[in-house]
Tab-separated table of C-alpha atoms and ligand atoms in Angstrom:
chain	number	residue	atom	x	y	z
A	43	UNK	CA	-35.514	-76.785	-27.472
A	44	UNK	CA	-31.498	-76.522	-27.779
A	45	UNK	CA	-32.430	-74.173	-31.312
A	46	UNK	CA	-34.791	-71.945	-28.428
A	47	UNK	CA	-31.677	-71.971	-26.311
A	48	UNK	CA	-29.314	-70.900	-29.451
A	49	UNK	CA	-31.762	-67.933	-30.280
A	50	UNK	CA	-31.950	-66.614	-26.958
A	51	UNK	CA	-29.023	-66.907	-26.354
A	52	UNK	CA	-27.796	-64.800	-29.987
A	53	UNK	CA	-30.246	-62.476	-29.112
A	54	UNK	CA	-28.937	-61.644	-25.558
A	55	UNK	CA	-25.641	-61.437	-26.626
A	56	UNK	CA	-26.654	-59.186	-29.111
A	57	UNK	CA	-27.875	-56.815	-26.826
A	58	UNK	CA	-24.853	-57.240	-24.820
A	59	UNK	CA	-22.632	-55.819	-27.896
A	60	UNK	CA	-24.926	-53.154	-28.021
A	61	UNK	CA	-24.527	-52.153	-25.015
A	62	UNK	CA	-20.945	-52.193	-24.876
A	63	UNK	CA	-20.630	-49.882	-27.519
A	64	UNK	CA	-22.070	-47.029	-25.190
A	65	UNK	CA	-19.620	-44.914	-23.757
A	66	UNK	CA	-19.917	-42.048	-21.203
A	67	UNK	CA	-21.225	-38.733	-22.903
A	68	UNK	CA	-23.104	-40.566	-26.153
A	69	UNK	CA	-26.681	-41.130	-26.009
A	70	UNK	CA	-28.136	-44.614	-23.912
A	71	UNK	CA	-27.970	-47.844	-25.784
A	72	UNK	CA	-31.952	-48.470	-26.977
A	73	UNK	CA	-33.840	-50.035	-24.412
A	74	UNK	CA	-36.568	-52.807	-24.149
A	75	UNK	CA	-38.644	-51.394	-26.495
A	76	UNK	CA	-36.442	-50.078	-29.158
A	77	UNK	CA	-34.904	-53.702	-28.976
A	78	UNK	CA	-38.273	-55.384	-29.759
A	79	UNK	CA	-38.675	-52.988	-32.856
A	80	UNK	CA	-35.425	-54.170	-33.793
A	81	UNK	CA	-36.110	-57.785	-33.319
A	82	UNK	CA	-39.034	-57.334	-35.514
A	83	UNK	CA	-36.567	-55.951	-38.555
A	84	UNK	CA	-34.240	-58.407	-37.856
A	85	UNK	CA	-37.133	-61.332	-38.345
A	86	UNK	CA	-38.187	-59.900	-41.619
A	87	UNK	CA	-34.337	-59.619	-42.618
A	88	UNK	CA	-33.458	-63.469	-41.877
A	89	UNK	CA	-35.432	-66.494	-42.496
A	90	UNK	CA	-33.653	-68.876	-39.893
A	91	UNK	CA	-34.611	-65.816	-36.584
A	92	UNK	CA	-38.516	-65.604	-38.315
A	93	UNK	CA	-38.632	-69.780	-38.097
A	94	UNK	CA	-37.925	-69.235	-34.453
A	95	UNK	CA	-39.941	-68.640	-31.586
A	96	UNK	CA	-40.829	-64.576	-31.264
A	97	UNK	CA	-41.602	-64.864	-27.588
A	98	UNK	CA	-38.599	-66.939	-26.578
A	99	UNK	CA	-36.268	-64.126	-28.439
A	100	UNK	CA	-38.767	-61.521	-26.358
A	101	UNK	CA	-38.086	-63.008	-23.529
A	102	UNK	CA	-34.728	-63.194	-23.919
A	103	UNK	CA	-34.812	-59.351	-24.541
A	104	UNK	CA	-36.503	-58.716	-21.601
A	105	UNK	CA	-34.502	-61.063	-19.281
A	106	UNK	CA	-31.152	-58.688	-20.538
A	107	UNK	CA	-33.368	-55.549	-19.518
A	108	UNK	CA	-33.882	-56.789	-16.016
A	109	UNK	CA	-29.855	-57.793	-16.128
A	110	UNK	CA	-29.287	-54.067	-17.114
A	111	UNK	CA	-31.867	-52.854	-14.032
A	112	UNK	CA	-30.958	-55.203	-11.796
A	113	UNK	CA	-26.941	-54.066	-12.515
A	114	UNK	CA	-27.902	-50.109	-12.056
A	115	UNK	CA	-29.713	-51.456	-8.414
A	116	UNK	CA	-26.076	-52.301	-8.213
A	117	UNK	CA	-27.200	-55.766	-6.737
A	118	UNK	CA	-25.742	-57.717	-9.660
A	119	UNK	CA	-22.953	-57.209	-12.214
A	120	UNK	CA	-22.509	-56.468	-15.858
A	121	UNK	CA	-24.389	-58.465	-17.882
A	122	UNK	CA	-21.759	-60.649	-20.042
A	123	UNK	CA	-21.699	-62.516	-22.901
A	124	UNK	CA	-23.422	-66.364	-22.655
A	125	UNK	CA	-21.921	-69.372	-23.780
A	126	UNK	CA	-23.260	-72.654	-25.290
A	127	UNK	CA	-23.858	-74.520	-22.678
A	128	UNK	CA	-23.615	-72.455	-19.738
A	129	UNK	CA	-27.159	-70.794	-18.685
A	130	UNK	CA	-29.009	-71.999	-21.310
A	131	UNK	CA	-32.368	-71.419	-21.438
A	132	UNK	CA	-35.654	-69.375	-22.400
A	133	UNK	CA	-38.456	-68.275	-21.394
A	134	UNK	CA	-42.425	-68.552	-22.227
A	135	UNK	CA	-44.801	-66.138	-20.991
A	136	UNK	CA	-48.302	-65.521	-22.503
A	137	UNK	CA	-49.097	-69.027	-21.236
A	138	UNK	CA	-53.140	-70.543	-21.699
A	139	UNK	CA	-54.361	-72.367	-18.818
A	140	UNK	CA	-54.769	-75.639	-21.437
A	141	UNK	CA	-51.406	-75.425	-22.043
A	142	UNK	CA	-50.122	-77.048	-18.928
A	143	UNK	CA	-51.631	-80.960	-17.845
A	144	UNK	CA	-51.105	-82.779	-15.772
A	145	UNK	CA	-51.171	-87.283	-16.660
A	146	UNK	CA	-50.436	-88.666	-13.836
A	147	UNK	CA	-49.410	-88.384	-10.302
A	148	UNK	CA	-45.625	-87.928	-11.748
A	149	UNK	CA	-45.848	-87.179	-15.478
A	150	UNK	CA	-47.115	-83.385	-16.805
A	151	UNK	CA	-46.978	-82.497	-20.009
A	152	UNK	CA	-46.662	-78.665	-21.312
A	153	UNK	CA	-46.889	-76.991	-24.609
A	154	UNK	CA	-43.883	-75.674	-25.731
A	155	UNK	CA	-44.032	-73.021	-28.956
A	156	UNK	CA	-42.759	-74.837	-32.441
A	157	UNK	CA	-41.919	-77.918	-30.705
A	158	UNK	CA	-45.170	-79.367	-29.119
A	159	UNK	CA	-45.951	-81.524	-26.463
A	160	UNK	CA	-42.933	-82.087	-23.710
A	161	UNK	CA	-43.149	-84.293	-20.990
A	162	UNK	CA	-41.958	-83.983	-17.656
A	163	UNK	CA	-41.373	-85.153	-14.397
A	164	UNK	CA	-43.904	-83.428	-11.997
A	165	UNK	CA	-41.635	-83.298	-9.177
A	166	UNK	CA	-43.054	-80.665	-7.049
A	167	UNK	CA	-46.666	-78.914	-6.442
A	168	UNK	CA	-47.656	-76.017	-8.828
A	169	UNK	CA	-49.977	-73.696	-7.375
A	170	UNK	CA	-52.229	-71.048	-9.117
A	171	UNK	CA	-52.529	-70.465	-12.653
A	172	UNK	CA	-49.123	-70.879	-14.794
A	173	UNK	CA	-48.671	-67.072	-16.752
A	174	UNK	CA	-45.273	-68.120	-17.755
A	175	UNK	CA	-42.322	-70.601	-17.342
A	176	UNK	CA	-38.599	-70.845	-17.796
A	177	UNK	CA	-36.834	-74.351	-19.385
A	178	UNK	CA	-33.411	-74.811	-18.470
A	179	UNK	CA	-30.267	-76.705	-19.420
A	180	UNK	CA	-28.362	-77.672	-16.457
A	181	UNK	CA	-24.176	-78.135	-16.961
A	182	UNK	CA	-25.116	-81.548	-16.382
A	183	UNK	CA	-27.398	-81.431	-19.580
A	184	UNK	CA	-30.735	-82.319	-17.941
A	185	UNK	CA	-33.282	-80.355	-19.069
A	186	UNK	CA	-36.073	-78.667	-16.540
A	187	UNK	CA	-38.988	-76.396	-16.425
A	188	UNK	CA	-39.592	-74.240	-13.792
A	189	UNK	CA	-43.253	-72.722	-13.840
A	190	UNK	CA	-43.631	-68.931	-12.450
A	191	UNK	CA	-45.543	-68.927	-8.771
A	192	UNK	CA	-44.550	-66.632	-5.951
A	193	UNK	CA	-45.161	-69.196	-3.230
A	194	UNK	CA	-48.032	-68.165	-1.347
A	195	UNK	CA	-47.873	-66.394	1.879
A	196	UNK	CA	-48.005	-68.208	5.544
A	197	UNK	CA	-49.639	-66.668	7.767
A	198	UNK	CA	-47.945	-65.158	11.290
A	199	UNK	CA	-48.575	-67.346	13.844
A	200	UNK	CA	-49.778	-64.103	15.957
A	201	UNK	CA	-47.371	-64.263	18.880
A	202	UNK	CA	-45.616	-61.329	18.511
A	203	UNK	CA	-42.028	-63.162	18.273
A	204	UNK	CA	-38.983	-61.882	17.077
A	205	UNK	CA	-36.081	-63.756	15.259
A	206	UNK	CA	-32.779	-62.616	14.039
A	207	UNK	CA	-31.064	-64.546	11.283
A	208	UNK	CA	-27.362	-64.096	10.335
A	209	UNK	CA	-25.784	-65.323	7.921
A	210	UNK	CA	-22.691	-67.067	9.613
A	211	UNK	CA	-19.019	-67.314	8.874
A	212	UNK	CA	-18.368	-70.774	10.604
A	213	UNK	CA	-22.185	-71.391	10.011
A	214	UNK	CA	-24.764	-70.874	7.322
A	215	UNK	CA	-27.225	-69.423	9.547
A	216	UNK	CA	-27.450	-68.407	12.901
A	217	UNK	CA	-30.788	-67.588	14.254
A	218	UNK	CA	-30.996	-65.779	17.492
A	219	UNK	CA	-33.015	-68.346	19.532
A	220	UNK	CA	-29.430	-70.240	19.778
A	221	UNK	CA	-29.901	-72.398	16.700
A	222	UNK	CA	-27.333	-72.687	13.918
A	223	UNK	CA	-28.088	-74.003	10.701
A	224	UNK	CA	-25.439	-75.556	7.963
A	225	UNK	CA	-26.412	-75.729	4.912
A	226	UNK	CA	-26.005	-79.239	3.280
A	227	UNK	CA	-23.590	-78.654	0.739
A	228	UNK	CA	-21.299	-81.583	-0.207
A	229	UNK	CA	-20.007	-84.176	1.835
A	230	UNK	CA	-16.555	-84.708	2.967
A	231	UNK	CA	-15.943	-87.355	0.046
A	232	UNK	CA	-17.501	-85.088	-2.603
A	233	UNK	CA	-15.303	-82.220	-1.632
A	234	UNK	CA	-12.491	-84.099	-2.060
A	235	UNK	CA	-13.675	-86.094	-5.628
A	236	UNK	CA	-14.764	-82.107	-6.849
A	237	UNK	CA	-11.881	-81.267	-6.239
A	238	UNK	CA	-9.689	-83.968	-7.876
A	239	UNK	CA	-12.120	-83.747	-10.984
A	240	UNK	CA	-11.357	-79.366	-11.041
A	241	UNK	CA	-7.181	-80.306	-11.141
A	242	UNK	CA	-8.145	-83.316	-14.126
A	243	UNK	CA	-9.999	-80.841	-15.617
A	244	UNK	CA	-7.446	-77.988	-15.969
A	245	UNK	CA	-4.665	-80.643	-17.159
A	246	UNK	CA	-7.356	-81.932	-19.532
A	247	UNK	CA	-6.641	-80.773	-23.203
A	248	UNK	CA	-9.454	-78.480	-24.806
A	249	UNK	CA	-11.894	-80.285	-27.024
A	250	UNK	CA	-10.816	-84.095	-25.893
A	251	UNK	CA	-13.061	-86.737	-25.050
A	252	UNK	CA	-11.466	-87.210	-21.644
A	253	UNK	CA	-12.021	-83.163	-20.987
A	254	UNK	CA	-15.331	-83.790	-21.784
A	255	UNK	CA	-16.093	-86.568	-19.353
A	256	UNK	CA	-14.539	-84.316	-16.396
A	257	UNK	CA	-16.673	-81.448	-17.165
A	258	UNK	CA	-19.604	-83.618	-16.932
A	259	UNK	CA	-18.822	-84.968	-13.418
A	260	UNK	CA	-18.519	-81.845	-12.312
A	261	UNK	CA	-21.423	-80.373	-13.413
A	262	UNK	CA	-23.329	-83.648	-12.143
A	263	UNK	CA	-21.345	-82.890	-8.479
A	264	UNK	CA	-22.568	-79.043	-8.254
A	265	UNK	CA	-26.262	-79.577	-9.036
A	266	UNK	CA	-26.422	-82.509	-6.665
A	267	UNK	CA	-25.034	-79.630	-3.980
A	268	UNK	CA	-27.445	-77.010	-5.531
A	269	UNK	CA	-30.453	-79.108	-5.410
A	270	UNK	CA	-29.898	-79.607	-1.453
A	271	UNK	CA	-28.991	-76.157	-1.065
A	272	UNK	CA	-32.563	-75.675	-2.732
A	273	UNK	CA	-34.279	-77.765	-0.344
A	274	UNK	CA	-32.954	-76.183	2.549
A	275	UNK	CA	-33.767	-72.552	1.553
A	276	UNK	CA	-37.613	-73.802	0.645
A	277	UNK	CA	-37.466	-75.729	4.317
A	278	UNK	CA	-35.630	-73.223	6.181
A	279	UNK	CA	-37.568	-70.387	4.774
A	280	UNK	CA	-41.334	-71.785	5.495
A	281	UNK	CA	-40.160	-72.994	8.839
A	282	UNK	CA	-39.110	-69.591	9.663
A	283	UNK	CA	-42.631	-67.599	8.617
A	284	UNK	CA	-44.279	-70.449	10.252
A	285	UNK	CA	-43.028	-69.919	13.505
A	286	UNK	CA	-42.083	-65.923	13.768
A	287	UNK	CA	-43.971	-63.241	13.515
A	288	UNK	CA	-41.284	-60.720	12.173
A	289	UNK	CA	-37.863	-62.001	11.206
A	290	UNK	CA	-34.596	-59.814	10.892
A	291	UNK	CA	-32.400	-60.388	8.588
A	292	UNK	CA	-29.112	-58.522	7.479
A	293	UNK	CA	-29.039	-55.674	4.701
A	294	UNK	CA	-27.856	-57.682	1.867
A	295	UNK	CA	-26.672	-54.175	0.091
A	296	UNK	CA	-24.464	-53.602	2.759
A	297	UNK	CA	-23.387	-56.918	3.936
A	298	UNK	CA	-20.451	-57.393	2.102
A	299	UNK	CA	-18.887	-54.299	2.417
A	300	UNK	CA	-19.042	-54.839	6.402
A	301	UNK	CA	-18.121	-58.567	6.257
A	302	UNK	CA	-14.923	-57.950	4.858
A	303	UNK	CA	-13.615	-56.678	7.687
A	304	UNK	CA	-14.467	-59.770	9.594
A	305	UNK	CA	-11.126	-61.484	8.349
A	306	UNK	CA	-11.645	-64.869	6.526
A	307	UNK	CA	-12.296	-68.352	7.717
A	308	UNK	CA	-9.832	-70.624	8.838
A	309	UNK	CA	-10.423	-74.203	9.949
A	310	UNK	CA	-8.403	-77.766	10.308
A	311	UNK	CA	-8.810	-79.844	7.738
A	312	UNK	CA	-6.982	-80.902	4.154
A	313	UNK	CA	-7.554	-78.476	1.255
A	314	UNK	CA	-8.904	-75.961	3.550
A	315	UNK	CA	-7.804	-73.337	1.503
A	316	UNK	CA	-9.792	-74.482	-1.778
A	317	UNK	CA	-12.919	-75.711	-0.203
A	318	UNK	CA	-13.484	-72.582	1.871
A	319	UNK	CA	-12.937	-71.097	-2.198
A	320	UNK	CA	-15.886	-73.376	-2.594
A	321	UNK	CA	-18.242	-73.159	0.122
A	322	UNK	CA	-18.191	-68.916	-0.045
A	323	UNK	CA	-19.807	-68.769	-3.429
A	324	UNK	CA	-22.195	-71.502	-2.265
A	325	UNK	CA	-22.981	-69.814	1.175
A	326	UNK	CA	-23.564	-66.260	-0.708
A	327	UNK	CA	-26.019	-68.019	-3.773
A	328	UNK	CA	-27.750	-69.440	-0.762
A	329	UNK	CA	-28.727	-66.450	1.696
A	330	UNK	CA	-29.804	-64.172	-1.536
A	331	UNK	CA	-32.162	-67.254	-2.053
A	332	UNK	CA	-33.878	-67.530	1.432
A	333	UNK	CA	-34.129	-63.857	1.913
A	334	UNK	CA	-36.224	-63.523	-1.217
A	335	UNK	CA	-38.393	-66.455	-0.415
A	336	UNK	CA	-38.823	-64.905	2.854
A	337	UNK	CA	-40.276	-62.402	1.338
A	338	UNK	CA	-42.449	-63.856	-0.427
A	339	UNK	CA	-43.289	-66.436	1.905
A	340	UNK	CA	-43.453	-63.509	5.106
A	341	UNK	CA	-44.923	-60.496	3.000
A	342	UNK	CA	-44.379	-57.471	5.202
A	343	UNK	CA	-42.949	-59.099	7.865
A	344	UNK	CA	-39.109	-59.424	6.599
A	345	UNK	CA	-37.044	-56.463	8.700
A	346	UNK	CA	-33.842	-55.921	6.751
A	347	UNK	CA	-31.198	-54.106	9.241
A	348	UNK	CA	-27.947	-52.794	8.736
A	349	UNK	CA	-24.971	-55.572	9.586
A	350	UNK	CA	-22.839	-52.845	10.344
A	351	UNK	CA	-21.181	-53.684	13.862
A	352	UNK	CA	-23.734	-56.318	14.711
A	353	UNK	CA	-20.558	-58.419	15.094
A	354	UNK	CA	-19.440	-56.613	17.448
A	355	UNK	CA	-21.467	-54.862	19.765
A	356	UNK	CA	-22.656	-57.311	23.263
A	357	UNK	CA	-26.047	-58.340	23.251
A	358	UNK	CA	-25.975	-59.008	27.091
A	359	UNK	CA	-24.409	-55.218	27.992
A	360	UNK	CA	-24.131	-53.098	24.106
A	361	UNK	CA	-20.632	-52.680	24.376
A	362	UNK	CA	-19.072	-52.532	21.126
A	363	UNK	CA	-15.500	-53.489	20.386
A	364	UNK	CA	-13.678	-55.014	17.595
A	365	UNK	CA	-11.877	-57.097	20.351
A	366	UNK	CA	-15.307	-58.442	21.511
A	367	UNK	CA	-15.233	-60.872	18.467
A	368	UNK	CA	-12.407	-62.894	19.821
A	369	UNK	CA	-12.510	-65.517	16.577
A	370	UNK	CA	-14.885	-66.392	14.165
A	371	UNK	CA	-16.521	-68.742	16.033
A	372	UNK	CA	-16.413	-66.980	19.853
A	373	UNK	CA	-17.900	-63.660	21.233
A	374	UNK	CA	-16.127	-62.813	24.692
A	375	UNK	CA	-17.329	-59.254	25.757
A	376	UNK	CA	-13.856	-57.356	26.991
A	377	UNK	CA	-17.114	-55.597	29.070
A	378	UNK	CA	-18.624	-57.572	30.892
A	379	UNK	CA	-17.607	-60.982	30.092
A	380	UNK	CA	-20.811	-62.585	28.259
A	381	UNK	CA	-19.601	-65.424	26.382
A	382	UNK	CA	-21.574	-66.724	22.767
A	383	UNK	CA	-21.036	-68.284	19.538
A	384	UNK	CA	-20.566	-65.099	17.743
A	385	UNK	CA	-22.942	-65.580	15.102
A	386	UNK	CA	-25.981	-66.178	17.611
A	387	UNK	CA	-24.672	-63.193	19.183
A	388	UNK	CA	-24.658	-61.243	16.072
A	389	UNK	CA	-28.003	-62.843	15.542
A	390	UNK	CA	-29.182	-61.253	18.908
A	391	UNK	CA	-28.203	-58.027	17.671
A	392	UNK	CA	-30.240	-58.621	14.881
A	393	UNK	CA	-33.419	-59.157	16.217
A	394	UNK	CA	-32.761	-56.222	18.520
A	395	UNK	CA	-33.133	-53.854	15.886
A	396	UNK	CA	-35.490	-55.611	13.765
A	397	UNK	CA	-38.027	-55.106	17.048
A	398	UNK	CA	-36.917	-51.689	17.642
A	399	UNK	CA	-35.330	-52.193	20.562
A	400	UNK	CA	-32.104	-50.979	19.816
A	401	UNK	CA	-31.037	-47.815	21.854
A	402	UNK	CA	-29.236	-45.287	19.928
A	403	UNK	CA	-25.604	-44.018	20.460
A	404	UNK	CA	-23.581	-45.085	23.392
A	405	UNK	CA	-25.126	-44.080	26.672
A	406	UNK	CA	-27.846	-41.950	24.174
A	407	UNK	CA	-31.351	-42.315	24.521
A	408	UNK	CA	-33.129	-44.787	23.318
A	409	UNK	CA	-34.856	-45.614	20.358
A	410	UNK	CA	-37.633	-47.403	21.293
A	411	UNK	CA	-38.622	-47.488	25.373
A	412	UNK	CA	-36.991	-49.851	27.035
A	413	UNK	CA	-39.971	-51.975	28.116
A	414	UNK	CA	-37.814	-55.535	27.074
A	415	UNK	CA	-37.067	-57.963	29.648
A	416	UNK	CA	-33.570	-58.380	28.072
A	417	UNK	CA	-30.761	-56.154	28.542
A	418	UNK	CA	-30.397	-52.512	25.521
A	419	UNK	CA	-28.915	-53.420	22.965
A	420	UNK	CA	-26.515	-50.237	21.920
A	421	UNK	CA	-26.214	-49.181	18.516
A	422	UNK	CA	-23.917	-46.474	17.723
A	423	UNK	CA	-25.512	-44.265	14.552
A	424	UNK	CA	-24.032	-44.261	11.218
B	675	ZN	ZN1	-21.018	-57.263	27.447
């Protein structure tokens, strides 16, 4: 499985030099298709590529397309080069329903091409027919396979509610019903130990034993904190389709681009400085996660709204001022003095628009008729 991972891995990265050979004004680098009819030469060419698997150096062709389109949706960057034991991994489609068994309540067993029979630890419920599946090499060098299933939809519990979810700055989520939701990351004591190991590890000399050693601690540290990050999207996310019949959620497209100008997060504590470092990229890997299983979980129910001022405007009166948000953590309208964690206020804000109930323009007319019970929520246009 480690030779799959080599071959996918040459094979992306020679797409990757292909494509950085393209320069404004010549001709596009060959796409998926020109690649597999390259592939194919390249098979006949050398012996140790043919002895591979074809579909695993597909795949891995295919994988780099969706890089490429997922890079012009400009939701993701560049494509870069992979490494030996970062990412590695392929990919098996074309999958026969035989191919997959189950032995016992814990135990499965799948058919992998060229290498056989591979046991594995049947950790969590596969549903529908398997048409492909992805194995994986974590940094911590456990192995795992992850079959393809969109999760299957749950259905609106039919009361016509509305929720707002924001992602937080001094919490993960904020929903607008006045909860707040953290998601379980690492513990005080893990911080601290991750952090220790990431200063060994840059005084560490390259290629020792000892260097070695470090980098496996870490990697055992992040996918203990991205296997409860996991857990809380799947939770979070089912939880939330159960209960709501549409659910707002912020723009992602946008969202960064208007967060910035939110400031950054302070709080007491030691190393404040390096663990927020830490918890952003966490936070951010996590709310791209529960908005897509959202979606798959809420099909057509998912409102995406524009962020842009939802920080700022009141959800008791729609003013909107900058000073409103008097820290991260408190909303104090300069207006009319409602008072709210600022997230569950942005929140608010949120499901305002998601039900159509925002009024448009300051003082303008509205949107949507003002038949809520709650006070207009004003949204200025553009
Ligand atoms: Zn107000």
């Amino acid at each position: 499985m480690a030779e799959h991972c080599g071959h996918a891995r040459f094979v992306w990265n020679l797409a990757v030099e292909q494509h950085s050979y393209w320069k404004p004004g010549r001709k596009s680098a060959p796409g998926f298709a020109e690649q597999c009819r390259q592939l194919t030469e390249a098979r006949l060419e050398f012996e140790w590529l043919r002895n591979g698997s074809i579909i695993v150096q597909q795949q891995a062709l295919k994988d780099f397309a969706q890089a490429m389109a997922n890079f012009f949706g400009t939701t993701h960057r560049k494509p870069t080069w992979r490494k030996r034991g970062r990412g590695d991994g392929f990919r098996i489609v074309a999958v026969k329903p035989g191919d997959v068994r189950r032995l016992s309540r814990h135990v499965g067993e799948v058919r992998v091409p060229k290498v056989g029979w591979v046991r594995f630890r049947w950790s969590r419920a596969v549903s529908g027919d398997v048409k492909s599946y992805r194995i994986t090499r974590d940094a911590a060098g456990r192995w795992h396979v992850a079959f393809a299933a969109v999760p299957e939809s749950i259905p609106a519990p039919g009361t016509g509610e509305v929720v707002g979810v924001d992602r937080g700055v001094t919490v993960s989520a904020a929903l607008s019903t006045g909860g707040v939701e953290t998601v379980p990351g690492l513990r005080e004591g893990e911080k601290d130990r991750l952090l220790r190991l990431l200063r060994k590890l840059a005084r560490a000399q390259r290629g020792s034993n000892r260097r070695g050693r470090v980098k496996a601690a870490v990697a055992r540290l992040k996918a203990r904190e991205s296997d409860r990050r996991k857990d809380w999207v799947e939770k979070t996310s089912t939880r939330l389709a159960r209960a709501f019949d549409v659910i707002g959620v912020e723009d992602l497209k946008i969202l960064d681009m208007a967060r910035s100008a939110r400031g950054t997060l302070e709080m007491p504590g030691t190393n404040v400085r390096q663990k927020a470092g830490l918890n952003r990229g966490v936070l951010a890997a996590g709310w791209g996660r529960l908005v897509t299983r959202l979606e798959q979980k809420a099909p057509g129910r998912v409102v995406k709204v524009s962020p842009r001022f939802t920080s700022q405007i009141c959800n008791a009166c729609g003013n909107r001022a900058p000073e409103n948000r008097e820290s991260q953590a408190v909303f104090r309208c300069r207006a009319c003095g409602h008072q709210a964690n600022a997230d569950v206020n942005a929140a608010r804000n949120i499901r305002d628009i998601a039900a159509g109930r925002a009024v448009n323009a300051r003082g303008g007319d509205p949107v949507a008729g003002p038949v809520n019970r709650e006070p207009q929520l004003v949204l200025l246009s553009g």
